[in-house]
Short mmCIF file of C-alpha atoms in Angstrom, two decimals:
data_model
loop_
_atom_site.label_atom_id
_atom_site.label_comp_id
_atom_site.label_asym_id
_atom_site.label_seq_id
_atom_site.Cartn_x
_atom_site.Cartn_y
_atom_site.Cartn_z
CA UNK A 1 50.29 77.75 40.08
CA UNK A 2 50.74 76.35 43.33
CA UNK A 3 49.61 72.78 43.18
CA UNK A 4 48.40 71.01 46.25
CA UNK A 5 50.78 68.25 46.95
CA UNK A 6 51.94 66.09 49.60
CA UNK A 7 55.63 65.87 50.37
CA UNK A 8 58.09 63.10 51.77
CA UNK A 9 61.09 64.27 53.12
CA UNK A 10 63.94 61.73 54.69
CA UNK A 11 66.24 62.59 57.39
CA UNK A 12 68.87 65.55 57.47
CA UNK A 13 69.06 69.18 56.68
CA UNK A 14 69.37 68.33 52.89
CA UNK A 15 69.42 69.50 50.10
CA UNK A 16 67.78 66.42 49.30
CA UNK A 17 67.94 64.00 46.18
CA UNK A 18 64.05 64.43 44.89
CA UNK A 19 61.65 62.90 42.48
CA UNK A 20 58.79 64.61 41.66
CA UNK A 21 55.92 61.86 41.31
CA UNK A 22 52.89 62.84 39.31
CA UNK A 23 49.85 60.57 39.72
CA UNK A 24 47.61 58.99 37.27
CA UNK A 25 43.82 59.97 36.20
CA UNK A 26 41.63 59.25 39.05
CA UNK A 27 43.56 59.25 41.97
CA UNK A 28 45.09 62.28 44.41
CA UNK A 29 48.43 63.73 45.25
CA UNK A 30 48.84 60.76 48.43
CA UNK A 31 48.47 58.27 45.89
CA UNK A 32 52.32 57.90 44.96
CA UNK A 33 53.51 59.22 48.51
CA UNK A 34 53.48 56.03 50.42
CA UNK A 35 55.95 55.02 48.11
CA UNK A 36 58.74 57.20 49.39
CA UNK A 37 59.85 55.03 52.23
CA UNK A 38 60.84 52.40 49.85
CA UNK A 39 62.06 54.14 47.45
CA UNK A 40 66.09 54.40 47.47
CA UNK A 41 66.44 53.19 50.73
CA UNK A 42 64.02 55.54 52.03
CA UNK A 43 66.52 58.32 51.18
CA UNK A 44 65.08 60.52 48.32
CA UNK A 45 62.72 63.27 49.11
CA UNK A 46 59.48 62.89 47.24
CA UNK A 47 57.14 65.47 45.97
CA UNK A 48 53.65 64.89 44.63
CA UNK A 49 51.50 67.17 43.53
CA UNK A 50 47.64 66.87 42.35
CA UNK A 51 45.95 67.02 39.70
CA UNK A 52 43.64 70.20 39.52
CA UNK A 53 40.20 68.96 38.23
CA UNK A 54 38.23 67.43 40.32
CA UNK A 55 36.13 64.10 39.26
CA UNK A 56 32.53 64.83 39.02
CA UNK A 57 31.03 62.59 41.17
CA UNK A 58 34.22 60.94 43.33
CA UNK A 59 33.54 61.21 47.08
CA UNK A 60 35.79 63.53 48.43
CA UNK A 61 35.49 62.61 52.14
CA UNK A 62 36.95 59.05 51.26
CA UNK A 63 38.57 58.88 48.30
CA UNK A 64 39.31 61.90 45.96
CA UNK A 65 39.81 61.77 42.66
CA UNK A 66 41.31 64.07 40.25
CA UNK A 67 42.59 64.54 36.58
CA UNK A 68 45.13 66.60 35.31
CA UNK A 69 43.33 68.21 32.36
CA UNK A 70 40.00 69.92 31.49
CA UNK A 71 37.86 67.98 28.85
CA UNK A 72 35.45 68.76 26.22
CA UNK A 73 32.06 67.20 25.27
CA UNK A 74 34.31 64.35 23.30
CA UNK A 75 35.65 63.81 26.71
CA UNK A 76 39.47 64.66 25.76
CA UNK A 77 41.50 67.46 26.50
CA UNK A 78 40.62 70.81 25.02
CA UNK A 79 43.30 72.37 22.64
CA UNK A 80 46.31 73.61 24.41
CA UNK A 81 45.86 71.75 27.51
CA UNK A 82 48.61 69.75 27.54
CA UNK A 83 50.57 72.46 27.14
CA UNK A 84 48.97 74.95 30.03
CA UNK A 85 49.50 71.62 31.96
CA UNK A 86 53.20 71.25 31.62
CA UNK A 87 53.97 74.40 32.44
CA UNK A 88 51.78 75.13 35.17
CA UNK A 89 53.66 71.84 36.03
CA UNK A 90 57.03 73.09 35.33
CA UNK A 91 56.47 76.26 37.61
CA UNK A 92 55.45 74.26 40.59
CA UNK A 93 58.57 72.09 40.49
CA UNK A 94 61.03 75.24 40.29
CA UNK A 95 59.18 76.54 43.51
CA UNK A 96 58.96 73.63 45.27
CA UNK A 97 62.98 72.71 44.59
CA UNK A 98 63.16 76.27 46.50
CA UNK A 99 61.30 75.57 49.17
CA UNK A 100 61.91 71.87 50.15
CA UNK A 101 65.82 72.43 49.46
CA UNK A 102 65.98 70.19 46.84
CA UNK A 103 69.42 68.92 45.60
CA UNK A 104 68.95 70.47 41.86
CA UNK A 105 71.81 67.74 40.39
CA UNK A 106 69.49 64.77 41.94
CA UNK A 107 66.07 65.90 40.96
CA UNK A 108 64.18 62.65 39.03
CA UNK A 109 60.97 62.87 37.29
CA UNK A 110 58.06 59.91 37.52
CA UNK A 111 54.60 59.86 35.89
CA UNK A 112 52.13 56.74 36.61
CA UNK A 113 49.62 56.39 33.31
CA UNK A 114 48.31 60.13 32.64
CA UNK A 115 50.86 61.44 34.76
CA UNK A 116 53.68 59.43 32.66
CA UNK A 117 51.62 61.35 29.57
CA UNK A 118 52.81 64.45 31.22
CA UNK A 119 56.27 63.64 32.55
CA UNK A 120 57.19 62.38 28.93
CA UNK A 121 56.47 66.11 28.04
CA UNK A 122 58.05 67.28 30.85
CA UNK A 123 61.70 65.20 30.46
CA UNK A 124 61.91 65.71 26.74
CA UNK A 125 61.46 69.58 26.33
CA UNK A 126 63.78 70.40 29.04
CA UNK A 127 66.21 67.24 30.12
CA UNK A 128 68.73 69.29 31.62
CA UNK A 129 67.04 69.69 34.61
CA UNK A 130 66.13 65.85 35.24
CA UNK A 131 68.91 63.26 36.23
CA UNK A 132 65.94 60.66 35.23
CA UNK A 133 62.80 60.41 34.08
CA UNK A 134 60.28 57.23 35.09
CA UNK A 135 57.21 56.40 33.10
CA UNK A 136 55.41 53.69 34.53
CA UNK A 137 52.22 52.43 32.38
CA UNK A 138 51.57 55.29 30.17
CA UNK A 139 51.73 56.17 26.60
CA UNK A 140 54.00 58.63 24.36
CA UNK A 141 51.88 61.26 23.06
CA UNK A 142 52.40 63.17 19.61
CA UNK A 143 53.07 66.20 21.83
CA UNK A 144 55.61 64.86 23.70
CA UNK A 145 57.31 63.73 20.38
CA UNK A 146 57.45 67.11 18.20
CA UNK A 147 58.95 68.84 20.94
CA UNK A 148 62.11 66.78 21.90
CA UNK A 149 64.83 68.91 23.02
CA UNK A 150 67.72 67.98 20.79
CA UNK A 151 69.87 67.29 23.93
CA UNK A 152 67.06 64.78 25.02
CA UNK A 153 68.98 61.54 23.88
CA UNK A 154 71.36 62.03 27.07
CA UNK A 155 68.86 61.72 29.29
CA UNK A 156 68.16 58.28 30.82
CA UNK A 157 64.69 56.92 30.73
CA UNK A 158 62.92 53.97 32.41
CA UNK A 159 59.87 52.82 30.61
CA UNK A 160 57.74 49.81 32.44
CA UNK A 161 54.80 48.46 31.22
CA UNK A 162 52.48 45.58 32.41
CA UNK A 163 51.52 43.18 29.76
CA UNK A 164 48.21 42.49 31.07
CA UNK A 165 47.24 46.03 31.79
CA UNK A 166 43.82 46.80 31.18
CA UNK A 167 43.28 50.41 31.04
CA UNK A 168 46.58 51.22 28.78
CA UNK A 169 47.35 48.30 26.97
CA UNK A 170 50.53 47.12 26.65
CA UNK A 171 50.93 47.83 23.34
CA UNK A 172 50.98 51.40 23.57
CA UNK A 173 53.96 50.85 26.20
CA UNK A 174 55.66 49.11 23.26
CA UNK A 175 54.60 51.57 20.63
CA UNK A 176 56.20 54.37 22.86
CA UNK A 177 59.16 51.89 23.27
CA UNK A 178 59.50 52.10 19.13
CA UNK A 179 59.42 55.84 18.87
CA UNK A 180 61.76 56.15 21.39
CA UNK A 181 64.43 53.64 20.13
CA UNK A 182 63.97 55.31 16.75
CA UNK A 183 64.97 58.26 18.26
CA UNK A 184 67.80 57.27 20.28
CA UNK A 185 67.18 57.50 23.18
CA UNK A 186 68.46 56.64 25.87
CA UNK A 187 66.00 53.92 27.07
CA UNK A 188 65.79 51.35 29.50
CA UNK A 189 62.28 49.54 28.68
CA UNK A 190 60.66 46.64 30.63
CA UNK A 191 57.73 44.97 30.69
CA UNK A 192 55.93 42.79 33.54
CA UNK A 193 52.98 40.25 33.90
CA UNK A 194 51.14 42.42 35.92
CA UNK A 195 47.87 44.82 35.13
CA UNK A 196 47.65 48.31 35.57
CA UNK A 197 50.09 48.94 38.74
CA UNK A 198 53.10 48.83 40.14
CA UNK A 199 54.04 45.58 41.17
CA UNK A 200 56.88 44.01 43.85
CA UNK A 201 59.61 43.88 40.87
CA UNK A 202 59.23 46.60 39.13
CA UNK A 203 59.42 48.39 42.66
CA UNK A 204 62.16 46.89 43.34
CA UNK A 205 63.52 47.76 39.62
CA UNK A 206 62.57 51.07 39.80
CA UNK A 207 63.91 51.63 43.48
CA UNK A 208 67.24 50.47 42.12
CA UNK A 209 67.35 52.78 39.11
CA UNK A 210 66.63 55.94 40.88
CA UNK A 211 68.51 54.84 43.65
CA UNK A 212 71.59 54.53 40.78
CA UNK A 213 70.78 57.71 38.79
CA UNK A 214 70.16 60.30 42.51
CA UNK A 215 72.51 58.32 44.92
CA UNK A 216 75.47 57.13 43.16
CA UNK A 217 78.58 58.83 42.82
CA UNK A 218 78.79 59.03 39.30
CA UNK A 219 74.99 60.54 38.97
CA UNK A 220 76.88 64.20 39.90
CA UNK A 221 79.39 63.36 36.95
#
């Protein structure tokens, strides 16, 4: 499936280092994009693609909204669809690191809330291909967790959370935090007194992990 997505691409012929941003429930594929520039230094390429069910009732002319999974009556995901998700998900990023000459041993992963829910089950079935993987206020889900690859412990992780964060309270962050230390990971978690965002440090925090993980010398190691 060929997601519609936006794409940031810095200077040069490339292949570039590249993190694949996916959004949150509600918003649209430009919603992580103007984050690229300060990113890194402005030097990673950044992909982001969107959702594919539209919000019944969002106004599309101003503000589109979109989630990544279809819902039943209960209003949660019908069975399976996580997993037609992912790896719609995971066949978009191998043609797109084709087609926007992506640096394959600097490719990151980042999820923002529901997109974090997917990027956890993204980075832990198949770490090899991630140098990284973000999750910015999200959750852990049971899916996610019964199908960890067993080489998933080498794979660094950044986990922030805000501790006044309305929508996915902060103690799911730290319950995620748990399960993950118990299964040795490799985990770098922090928290913030901020709500449901991404504030000025842990920009700054996250711009100077990925900028360590895609731009440093030993991150081809």
């Amino acid at each position: 499936m060929d997601f519609v997505h936006a794409v940031w691409t810095p200077a040069g012929d490339g292949p570039h280092p590249t993190l694949i941003a996916l959004h949150g429930h509600g918003a649209h594929c430009q919603d992580l994009a103007p984050l690229a520039p300060m990113l890194a230094g402005g030097r990673l390429q950044v992909i982001c693609p969107q959702a594919e069910f539209p919000l019944e009732g969002a106004p599309y002319s101003y503000a589109p909204r979109f989630t990544w999974m279809k819902r039943g009556a209960n209003d949660r995901p019908l069975d399976g669809e996580t997993e037609r998700v992912a790896e719609a998900l995971a066949t978009f990023i191998d043609n797109a690191c084709e087609r926007y000459n992506v640096d394959g041993e600097r490719l990151a992963l980042m999820g923002f809330s529901q997109g974090g829910f997917l990027a956890y089950r993204l980075a832990l079935s198949q770490p090899h291909r991630w140098q990284g993987a973000a999750m910015l206020s999200t959750w852990l889900s049971d899916e996610a967790a019964d199908d960890v690859h067993p080489d998933a412990a080498d794979l660094p992780l950044l986990v922030q959370h805000g501790t006044n964060d309305p929508l996915v309270g902060v103690d799911r962050g730290r319950n995620s935090r748990d399960q993950l230390q118990a299964m040795r990971m490799n985990l770098d978690y922090r928290e913030y007194p901020m709500q449901h965002e991404i504030g000025r440090q842990s920009m700054h925090d996250l711009s100077v992990w990925l900028t360590d993980r895609l731009l440093s010398e030993r991150s081809t190691d």
